[in-house]
Amino acid sequence: MTEKEKMLELLDEFKNSIVKLMDERETLDSEVEELRTSKREAEEKAWAAEEQITELTNKHVKAENARDKAKADLAAVKEEASGLSAKAAEAEAGKSEAQEALQRERDELRREMDEINEQLGRVSELYREASAEKEAMAEKVDISDLLAIYITLIETLFYGKPHARILYTLHDVKTAITRKNIQSSTGIQPAAVLKAVHDLVAADLVSYDEDSQEVMLTKDVLRRS
């Protein structure tokens, strides 16, 4: 083989090597591009996954906050319900106590009125006896003296109770009297006068005008003949 032929053969081999290298380079470039594409896709997926994780985390935090708020609201509602139940029980107890106190006051008023009626009956009987004795003796009895005896009997029998003294005062004047005039004429304390007046109103023995504060007798408990 001549030198020329050898050179040509070497050139052919070199050419083939270059072509092969170029083909391999294209293959590598293609593979690199595919790798880049895969990397971009992987990064995009990772970013999307990260965004989803962030969104889910935010939702989870919101759910946790909502749950905590719901728990707090529930606790507040339970506490308020407990407070309302306690207030209702307290109100019921207060109502029962008030009813019992009112009943005791009514019973006491009935007892006092029974006592007053009994004592008034005794006074009326004494008055009738005195009148009968006056007629039997055919003596002229001064009505003022008899009235003085009547007053003494009432004050003695009732031990100066405001109810009796107010009733007597109203019987004496036979017209409406202001509460202040009753206080000044009887010397009874204002609070005692007011309570006695309300007791007598409850017993339908007197009427009381809150505006004018006038008291008027509605029943002749002395039953004078």
PDB file of C-alpha atoms in Angstrom:
ATOM      1  CA  MET A   1       0.000   0.000   0.000  1.00  0.00           C
ATOM      2  CA  THR A   2       1.396   3.305  -0.989  1.00  0.00           C
ATOM      3  CA  GLU A   3       1.790   6.252   1.288  1.00  0.00           C
ATOM      4  CA  LYS A   4      -1.028   8.025  -0.413  1.00  0.00           C
ATOM      5  CA  GLU A   5      -3.416   5.201   0.103  1.00  0.00           C
ATOM      6  CA  LYS A   6      -2.463   5.069   3.761  1.00  0.00           C
ATOM      7  CA  MET A   7      -3.124   8.768   4.118  1.00  0.00           C
ATOM      8  CA  LEU A   8      -6.499   8.411   2.452  1.00  0.00           C
ATOM      9  CA  GLU A   9      -7.398   5.552   4.746  1.00  0.00           C
ATOM     10  CA  LEU A  10      -6.374   7.579   7.773  1.00  0.00           C
ATOM     11  CA  LEU A  11      -8.435  10.493   6.535  1.00  0.00           C
ATOM     12  CA  ASP A  12     -11.447   8.233   6.113  1.00  0.00           C
ATOM     13  CA  GLU A  13     -11.043   6.909   9.637  1.00  0.00           C
ATOM     14  CA  PHE A  14     -10.638  10.407  10.990  1.00  0.00           C
ATOM     15  CA  LYS A  15     -13.686  11.522   9.080  1.00  0.00           C
ATOM     16  CA  ASN A  16     -15.695   8.628  10.448  1.00  0.00           C
ATOM     17  CA  SER A  17     -14.493   9.429  13.962  1.00  0.00           C
ATOM     18  CA  ILE A  18     -15.554  13.041  13.552  1.00  0.00           C
ATOM     19  CA  VAL A  19     -18.962  12.010  12.230  1.00  0.00           C
ATOM     20  CA  LYS A  20     -19.352   9.590  15.122  1.00  0.00           C
ATOM     21  CA  LEU A  21     -18.340  12.261  17.625  1.00  0.00           C
ATOM     22  CA  MET A  22     -20.791  14.703  16.092  1.00  0.00           C
ATOM     23  CA  ASP A  23     -23.548  12.088  16.307  1.00  0.00           C
ATOM     24  CA  GLU A  24     -22.683  11.407  19.923  1.00  0.00           C
ATOM     25  CA  ARG A  25     -22.641  15.123  20.613  1.00  0.00           C
ATOM     26  CA  GLU A  26     -26.107  15.525  19.130  1.00  0.00           C
ATOM     27  CA  THR A  27     -27.260  12.600  21.225  1.00  0.00           C
ATOM     28  CA  LEU A  28     -25.744  14.167  24.334  1.00  0.00           C
ATOM     29  CA  ASP A  29     -27.290  17.539  23.508  1.00  0.00           C
ATOM     30  CA  SER A  30     -30.644  15.848  23.084  1.00  0.00           C
ATOM     31  CA  GLU A  31     -30.248  14.014  26.361  1.00  0.00           C
ATOM     32  CA  VAL A  32     -29.170  17.218  28.108  1.00  0.00           C
ATOM     33  CA  GLU A  33     -32.227  19.026  26.748  1.00  0.00           C
ATOM     34  CA  GLU A  34     -34.433  16.197  27.920  1.00  0.00           C
ATOM     35  CA  LEU A  35     -32.781  16.384  31.318  1.00  0.00           C
ATOM     36  CA  ARG A  36     -33.315  20.134  31.423  1.00  0.00           C
ATOM     37  CA  THR A  37     -36.933  19.689  30.428  1.00  0.00           C
ATOM     38  CA  SER A  38     -37.401  17.007  33.060  1.00  0.00           C
ATOM     39  CA  LYS A  39     -35.722  19.227  35.611  1.00  0.00           C
ATOM     40  CA  ARG A  40     -38.011  22.148  34.742  1.00  0.00           C
ATOM     41  CA  GLU A  41     -41.041  19.890  34.932  1.00  0.00           C
ATOM     42  CA  ALA A  42     -39.843  18.489  38.243  1.00  0.00           C
ATOM     43  CA  GLU A  43     -39.211  21.992  39.566  1.00  0.00           C
ATOM     44  CA  GLU A  44     -42.651  23.128  38.402  1.00  0.00           C
ATOM     45  CA  LYS A  45     -44.214  20.105  40.050  1.00  0.00           C
ATOM     46  CA  ALA A  46     -42.217  20.805  43.187  1.00  0.00           C
ATOM     47  CA  TRP A  47     -43.361  24.431  43.166  1.00  0.00           C
ATOM     48  CA  ALA A  48     -46.951  23.345  42.599  1.00  0.00           C
ATOM     49  CA  ALA A  49     -46.639  20.799  45.395  1.00  0.00           C
ATOM     50  CA  GLU A  50     -45.113  23.452  47.643  1.00  0.00           C
ATOM     51  CA  GLU A  51     -47.960  25.831  46.859  1.00  0.00           C
ATOM     52  CA  GLN A  52     -50.456  23.076  47.620  1.00  0.00           C
ATOM     53  CA  ILE A  53     -48.642  22.332  50.874  1.00  0.00           C
ATOM     54  CA  THR A  54     -48.695  26.029  51.764  1.00  0.00           C
ATOM     55  CA  GLU A  55     -52.391  26.269  50.888  1.00  0.00           C
ATOM     56  CA  LEU A  56     -53.184  23.131  52.874  1.00  0.00           C
ATOM     57  CA  THR A  57     -51.130  24.461  55.776  1.00  0.00           C
ATOM     58  CA  ASN A  58     -53.045  27.744  55.695  1.00  0.00           C
ATOM     59  CA  LYS A  59     -56.323  25.866  55.547  1.00  0.00           C
ATOM     60  CA  HIS A  60     -55.209  23.703  58.440  1.00  0.00           C
ATOM     61  CA  VAL A  61     -54.246  26.766  60.471  1.00  0.00           C
ATOM     62  CA  LYS A  62     -57.590  28.388  59.676  1.00  0.00           C
ATOM     63  CA  ALA A  63     -59.383  25.184  60.624  1.00  0.00           C
ATOM     64  CA  GLU A  64     -57.436  25.046  63.887  1.00  0.00           C
ATOM     65  CA  ASN A  65     -58.280  28.684  64.603  1.00  0.00           C
ATOM     66  CA  ALA A  66     -61.928  28.079  63.763  1.00  0.00           C
ATOM     67  CA  ARG A  67     -61.954  25.022  66.016  1.00  0.00           C
ATOM     68  CA  ASP A  68     -60.344  26.959  68.864  1.00  0.00           C
ATOM     69  CA  LYS A  69     -62.841  29.790  68.403  1.00  0.00           C
ATOM     70  CA  ALA A  70     -65.712  27.312  68.339  1.00  0.00           C
ATOM     71  CA  LYS A  71     -64.413  25.760  71.564  1.00  0.00           C
ATOM     72  CA  ALA A  72     -64.097  29.195  73.160  1.00  0.00           C
ATOM     73  CA  ASP A  73     -67.601  30.166  71.985  1.00  0.00           C
ATOM     74  CA  LEU A  74     -68.991  26.883  73.290  1.00  0.00           C
ATOM     75  CA  ALA A  75     -67.287  27.411  76.637  1.00  0.00           C
ATOM     76  CA  ALA A  76     -68.672  30.966  76.782  1.00  0.00           C
ATOM     77  CA  VAL A  77     -72.173  29.735  75.925  1.00  0.00           C
ATOM     78  CA  LYS A  78     -71.937  27.019  78.583  1.00  0.00           C
ATOM     79  CA  GLU A  79     -70.719  29.555  81.128  1.00  0.00           C
ATOM     80  CA  GLU A  80     -73.509  31.969  80.201  1.00  0.00           C
ATOM     81  CA  ALA A  81     -76.072  29.155  80.369  1.00  0.00           C
ATOM     82  CA  SER A  82     -74.727  28.176  83.775  1.00  0.00           C
ATOM     83  CA  GLY A  83     -74.948  31.790  84.920  1.00  0.00           C
ATOM     84  CA  LEU A  84     -78.509  32.100  83.619  1.00  0.00           C
ATOM     85  CA  SER A  85     -79.459  28.861  85.357  1.00  0.00           C
ATOM     86  CA  ALA A  86     -77.979  30.166  88.596  1.00  0.00           C
ATOM     87  CA  LYS A  87     -79.825  33.477  88.183  1.00  0.00           C
ATOM     88  CA  ALA A  88     -83.057  31.622  87.402  1.00  0.00           C
ATOM     89  CA  ALA A  89     -82.622  29.470  90.503  1.00  0.00           C
ATOM     90  CA  GLU A  90     -81.808  32.563  92.558  1.00  0.00           C
ATOM     91  CA  ALA A  91     -84.833  34.401  91.159  1.00  0.00           C
ATOM     92  CA  GLU A  92     -87.046  31.395  91.895  1.00  0.00           C
ATOM     93  CA  ALA A  93     -85.680  31.206  95.426  1.00  0.00           C
ATOM     94  CA  GLY A  94     -86.202  34.949  95.864  1.00  0.00           C
ATOM     95  CA  LYS A  95     -89.731  34.605  94.496  1.00  0.00           C
ATOM     96  CA  SER A  96     -90.486  31.810  96.934  1.00  0.00           C
ATOM     97  CA  GLU A  97     -89.031  33.829  99.815  1.00  0.00           C
ATOM     98  CA  ALA A  98     -91.055  36.878  98.762  1.00  0.00           C
ATOM     99  CA  GLN A  99     -94.217  34.776  98.541  1.00  0.00           C
ATOM    100  CA  GLU A 100     -93.535  33.288 101.957  1.00  0.00           C
ATOM    101  CA  ALA A 101     -92.859  36.744 103.402  1.00  0.00           C
ATOM    102  CA  LEU A 102     -96.071  38.072 101.829  1.00  0.00           C
ATOM    103  CA  GLN A 103     -98.024  35.130 103.187  1.00  0.00           C
ATOM    104  CA  ARG A 104     -96.557  35.684 106.663  1.00  0.00           C
ATOM    105  CA  GLU A 105     -97.441  39.369 106.445  1.00  0.00           C
ATOM    106  CA  ARG A 106    -100.984  38.519 105.368  1.00  0.00           C
ATOM    107  CA  ASP A 107    -101.329  36.000 108.180  1.00  0.00           C
ATOM    108  CA  GLU A 108    -100.024  38.575 110.648  1.00  0.00           C
ATOM    109  CA  LEU A 109    -102.450  41.160 109.288  1.00  0.00           C
ATOM    110  CA  ARG A 110    -105.354  38.715 109.587  1.00  0.00           C
ATOM    111  CA  ARG A 111    -104.296  37.917 113.146  1.00  0.00           C
ATOM    112  CA  GLU A 112    -104.071  41.605 114.020  1.00  0.00           C
ATOM    113  CA  MET A 113    -107.421  42.336 112.376  1.00  0.00           C
ATOM    114  CA  ASP A 114    -109.030  39.428 114.227  1.00  0.00           C
ATOM    115  CA  GLU A 115    -107.605  40.835 117.437  1.00  0.00           C
ATOM    116  CA  ILE A 116    -108.806  44.323 116.535  1.00  0.00           C
ATOM    117  CA  ASN A 117    -112.297  43.065 115.684  1.00  0.00           C
ATOM    118  CA  GLU A 118    -112.411  41.092 118.927  1.00  0.00           C
ATOM    119  CA  GLN A 119    -111.321  44.085 120.977  1.00  0.00           C
ATOM    120  CA  LEU A 120    -113.694  46.381 119.103  1.00  0.00           C
ATOM    121  CA  GLY A 121    -116.469  43.951 119.881  1.00  0.00           C
ATOM    122  CA  ARG A 122    -115.597  44.184 123.550  1.00  0.00           C
ATOM    123  CA  VAL A 123    -115.511  47.979 123.382  1.00  0.00           C
ATOM    124  CA  SER A 124    -118.853  48.077 121.559  1.00  0.00           C
ATOM    125  CA  GLU A 125    -120.326  45.800 124.191  1.00  0.00           C
ATOM    126  CA  LEU A 126    -119.061  48.097 126.925  1.00  0.00           C
ATOM    127  CA  TYR A 127    -120.555  51.048 125.061  1.00  0.00           C
ATOM    128  CA  ARG A 128    -123.929  49.321 124.785  1.00  0.00           C
ATOM    129  CA  GLU A 129    -123.793  48.416 128.466  1.00  0.00           C
ATOM    130  CA  ALA A 130    -122.980  52.004 129.373  1.00  0.00           C
ATOM    131  CA  SER A 131    -125.839  53.271 127.192  1.00  0.00           C
ATOM    132  CA  ALA A 132    -128.262  50.779 128.749  1.00  0.00           C
ATOM    133  CA  GLU A 133    -127.121  51.750 132.211  1.00  0.00           C
ATOM    134  CA  LYS A 134    -127.628  55.404 131.345  1.00  0.00           C
ATOM    135  CA  GLU A 135    -131.209  54.740 130.223  1.00  0.00           C
ATOM    136  CA  ALA A 136    -131.926  52.578 133.294  1.00  0.00           C
ATOM    137  CA  MET A 137    -130.658  55.250 135.660  1.00  0.00           C
ATOM    138  CA  ALA A 138    -132.506  57.921 133.695  1.00  0.00           C
ATOM    139  CA  GLU A 139    -129.489  60.090 134.049  1.00  0.00           C
ATOM    140  CA  LYS A 140    -128.147  62.476 131.497  1.00  0.00           C
ATOM    141  CA  VAL A 141    -124.683  61.375 130.523  1.00  0.00           C
ATOM    142  CA  ASP A 142    -122.406  63.883 128.830  1.00  0.00           C
ATOM    143  CA  ILE A 143    -121.473  62.428 125.442  1.00  0.00           C
ATOM    144  CA  SER A 144    -118.024  63.973 125.739  1.00  0.00           C
ATOM    145  CA  ASP A 145    -117.468  62.049 128.982  1.00  0.00           C
ATOM    146  CA  LEU A 146    -118.674  58.846 127.384  1.00  0.00           C
ATOM    147  CA  LEU A 147    -116.445  59.494 124.403  1.00  0.00           C
ATOM    148  CA  ALA A 148    -113.477  60.086 126.708  1.00  0.00           C
ATOM    149  CA  ILE A 149    -114.153  56.708 128.336  1.00  0.00           C
ATOM    150  CA  TYR A 150    -114.404  55.188 124.869  1.00  0.00           C
ATOM    151  CA  ILE A 151    -111.027  56.677 123.896  1.00  0.00           C
ATOM    152  CA  THR A 152    -109.432  55.439 127.108  1.00  0.00           C
ATOM    153  CA  LEU A 153    -110.815  51.944 126.540  1.00  0.00           C
ATOM    154  CA  ILE A 154    -109.542  51.839 122.976  1.00  0.00           C
ATOM    155  CA  GLU A 155    -106.086  53.113 123.886  1.00  0.00           C
ATOM    156  CA  THR A 156    -105.897  50.732 126.841  1.00  0.00           C
ATOM    157  CA  LEU A 157    -107.170  47.690 124.968  1.00  0.00           C
ATOM    158  CA  PHE A 158    -104.924  48.212 121.964  1.00  0.00           C
ATOM    159  CA  TYR A 159    -101.849  49.372 123.878  1.00  0.00           C
ATOM    160  CA  GLY A 160    -101.481  52.432 121.665  1.00  0.00           C
ATOM    161  CA  LYS A 161    -101.304  50.450 118.403  1.00  0.00           C
ATOM    162  CA  PRO A 162    -101.214  52.735 115.325  1.00  0.00           C
ATOM    163  CA  HIS A 163    -104.089  50.879 113.632  1.00  0.00           C
ATOM    164  CA  ALA A 164    -106.546  51.547 116.464  1.00  0.00           C
ATOM    165  CA  ARG A 165    -105.445  55.144 116.969  1.00  0.00           C
ATOM    166  CA  ILE A 166    -105.776  55.870 113.242  1.00  0.00           C
ATOM    167  CA  LEU A 167    -109.228  54.244 113.139  1.00  0.00           C
ATOM    168  CA  TYR A 168    -110.348  56.275 116.137  1.00  0.00           C
ATOM    169  CA  THR A 169    -109.016  59.496 114.615  1.00  0.00           C
ATOM    170  CA  LEU A 170    -110.870  58.819 111.367  1.00  0.00           C
ATOM    171  CA  HIS A 171    -114.064  57.952 113.283  1.00  0.00           C
ATOM    172  CA  ASP A 172    -113.755  61.170 115.205  1.00  0.00           C
ATOM    173  CA  VAL A 173    -113.396  63.547 112.245  1.00  0.00           C
ATOM    174  CA  LYS A 174    -115.684  61.597 109.844  1.00  0.00           C
ATOM    175  CA  THR A 175    -113.838  62.937 106.806  1.00  0.00           C
ATOM    176  CA  ALA A 176    -110.638  62.380 104.852  1.00  0.00           C
ATOM    177  CA  ILE A 177    -107.407  63.287 106.635  1.00  0.00           C
ATOM    178  CA  THR A 178    -103.944  63.641 105.182  1.00  0.00           C
ATOM    179  CA  ARG A 179    -101.266  61.273 106.392  1.00  0.00           C
ATOM    180  CA  LYS A 180     -99.268  64.199 107.794  1.00  0.00           C
ATOM    181  CA  ASN A 181    -102.264  65.336 109.859  1.00  0.00           C
ATOM    182  CA  ILE A 182    -102.614  61.804 111.220  1.00  0.00           C
ATOM    183  CA  GLN A 183     -98.946  61.855 112.188  1.00  0.00           C
ATOM    184  CA  SER A 184     -99.232  65.217 113.918  1.00  0.00           C
ATOM    185  CA  SER A 185    -102.493  64.414 115.713  1.00  0.00           C
ATOM    186  CA  THR A 186    -101.493  60.939 116.900  1.00  0.00           C
ATOM    187  CA  GLY A 187     -97.756  61.417 117.403  1.00  0.00           C
ATOM    188  CA  ILE A 188     -97.093  58.153 115.565  1.00  0.00           C
ATOM    189  CA  GLN A 189     -93.890  57.874 113.546  1.00  0.00           C
ATOM    190  CA  PRO A 190     -94.339  58.434 109.756  1.00  0.00           C
ATOM    191  CA  ALA A 191     -93.178  54.925 108.818  1.00  0.00           C
ATOM    192  CA  ALA A 192     -95.548  53.338 111.335  1.00  0.00           C
ATOM    193  CA  VAL A 193     -98.439  55.482 110.068  1.00  0.00           C
ATOM    194  CA  LEU A 194     -97.746  54.504 106.457  1.00  0.00           C
ATOM    195  CA  LYS A 195     -97.568  50.791 107.291  1.00  0.00           C
ATOM    196  CA  ALA A 196    -100.726  50.928 109.404  1.00  0.00           C
ATOM    197  CA  VAL A 197    -102.584  52.795 106.632  1.00  0.00           C
ATOM    198  CA  HIS A 198    -101.577  50.172 104.051  1.00  0.00           C
ATOM    199  CA  ASP A 199    -102.629  47.406 106.445  1.00  0.00           C
ATOM    200  CA  LEU A 200    -106.015  49.054 106.944  1.00  0.00           C
ATOM    201  CA  VAL A 201    -106.391  49.520 103.175  1.00  0.00           C
ATOM    202  CA  ALA A 202    -105.649  45.819 102.679  1.00  0.00           C
ATOM    203  CA  ALA A 203    -108.359  45.038 105.243  1.00  0.00           C
ATOM    204  CA  ASP A 204    -110.870  47.269 103.380  1.00  0.00           C
ATOM    205  CA  LEU A 205    -111.277  49.498 106.432  1.00  0.00           C
ATOM    206  CA  VAL A 206    -109.926  52.702 104.888  1.00  0.00           C
ATOM    207  CA  SER A 207    -109.106  54.122 101.459  1.00  0.00           C
ATOM    208  CA  TYR A 208    -105.847  55.893 100.655  1.00  0.00           C
ATOM    209  CA  ASP A 209    -105.128  58.324  97.813  1.00  0.00           C
ATOM    210  CA  GLU A 210    -101.432  58.092  96.896  1.00  0.00           C
ATOM    211  CA  ASP A 211    -101.472  61.483  95.151  1.00  0.00           C
ATOM    212  CA  SER A 212    -103.162  63.568  97.842  1.00  0.00           C
ATOM    213  CA  GLN A 213    -102.060  61.197 100.649  1.00  0.00           C
ATOM    214  CA  GLU A 214    -105.555  61.445 102.113  1.00  0.00           C
ATOM    215  CA  VAL A 215    -106.970  58.633 104.247  1.00  0.00           C
ATOM    216  CA  MET A 216    -110.724  58.071 104.556  1.00  0.00           C
ATOM    217  CA  LEU A 217    -112.684  55.601 106.672  1.00  0.00           C
ATOM    218  CA  THR A 218    -114.727  53.134 104.603  1.00  0.00           C
ATOM    219  CA  LYS A 219    -116.173  50.948 107.364  1.00  0.00           C
ATOM    220  CA  ASP A 220    -117.594  51.798 110.773  1.00  0.00           C
ATOM    221  CA  VAL A 221    -115.753  49.169 112.801  1.00  0.00           C
ATOM    222  CA  LEU A 222    -117.032  50.651 116.084  1.00  0.00           C
ATOM    223  CA  ARG A 223    -120.641  49.940 115.062  1.00  0.00           C
ATOM    224  CA  ARG A 224    -121.998  52.895 117.018  1.00  0.00           C
ATOM    225  CA  SER A 225    -125.722  52.793 117.658  1.00  0.00           C
TER     226      SER A 225
END
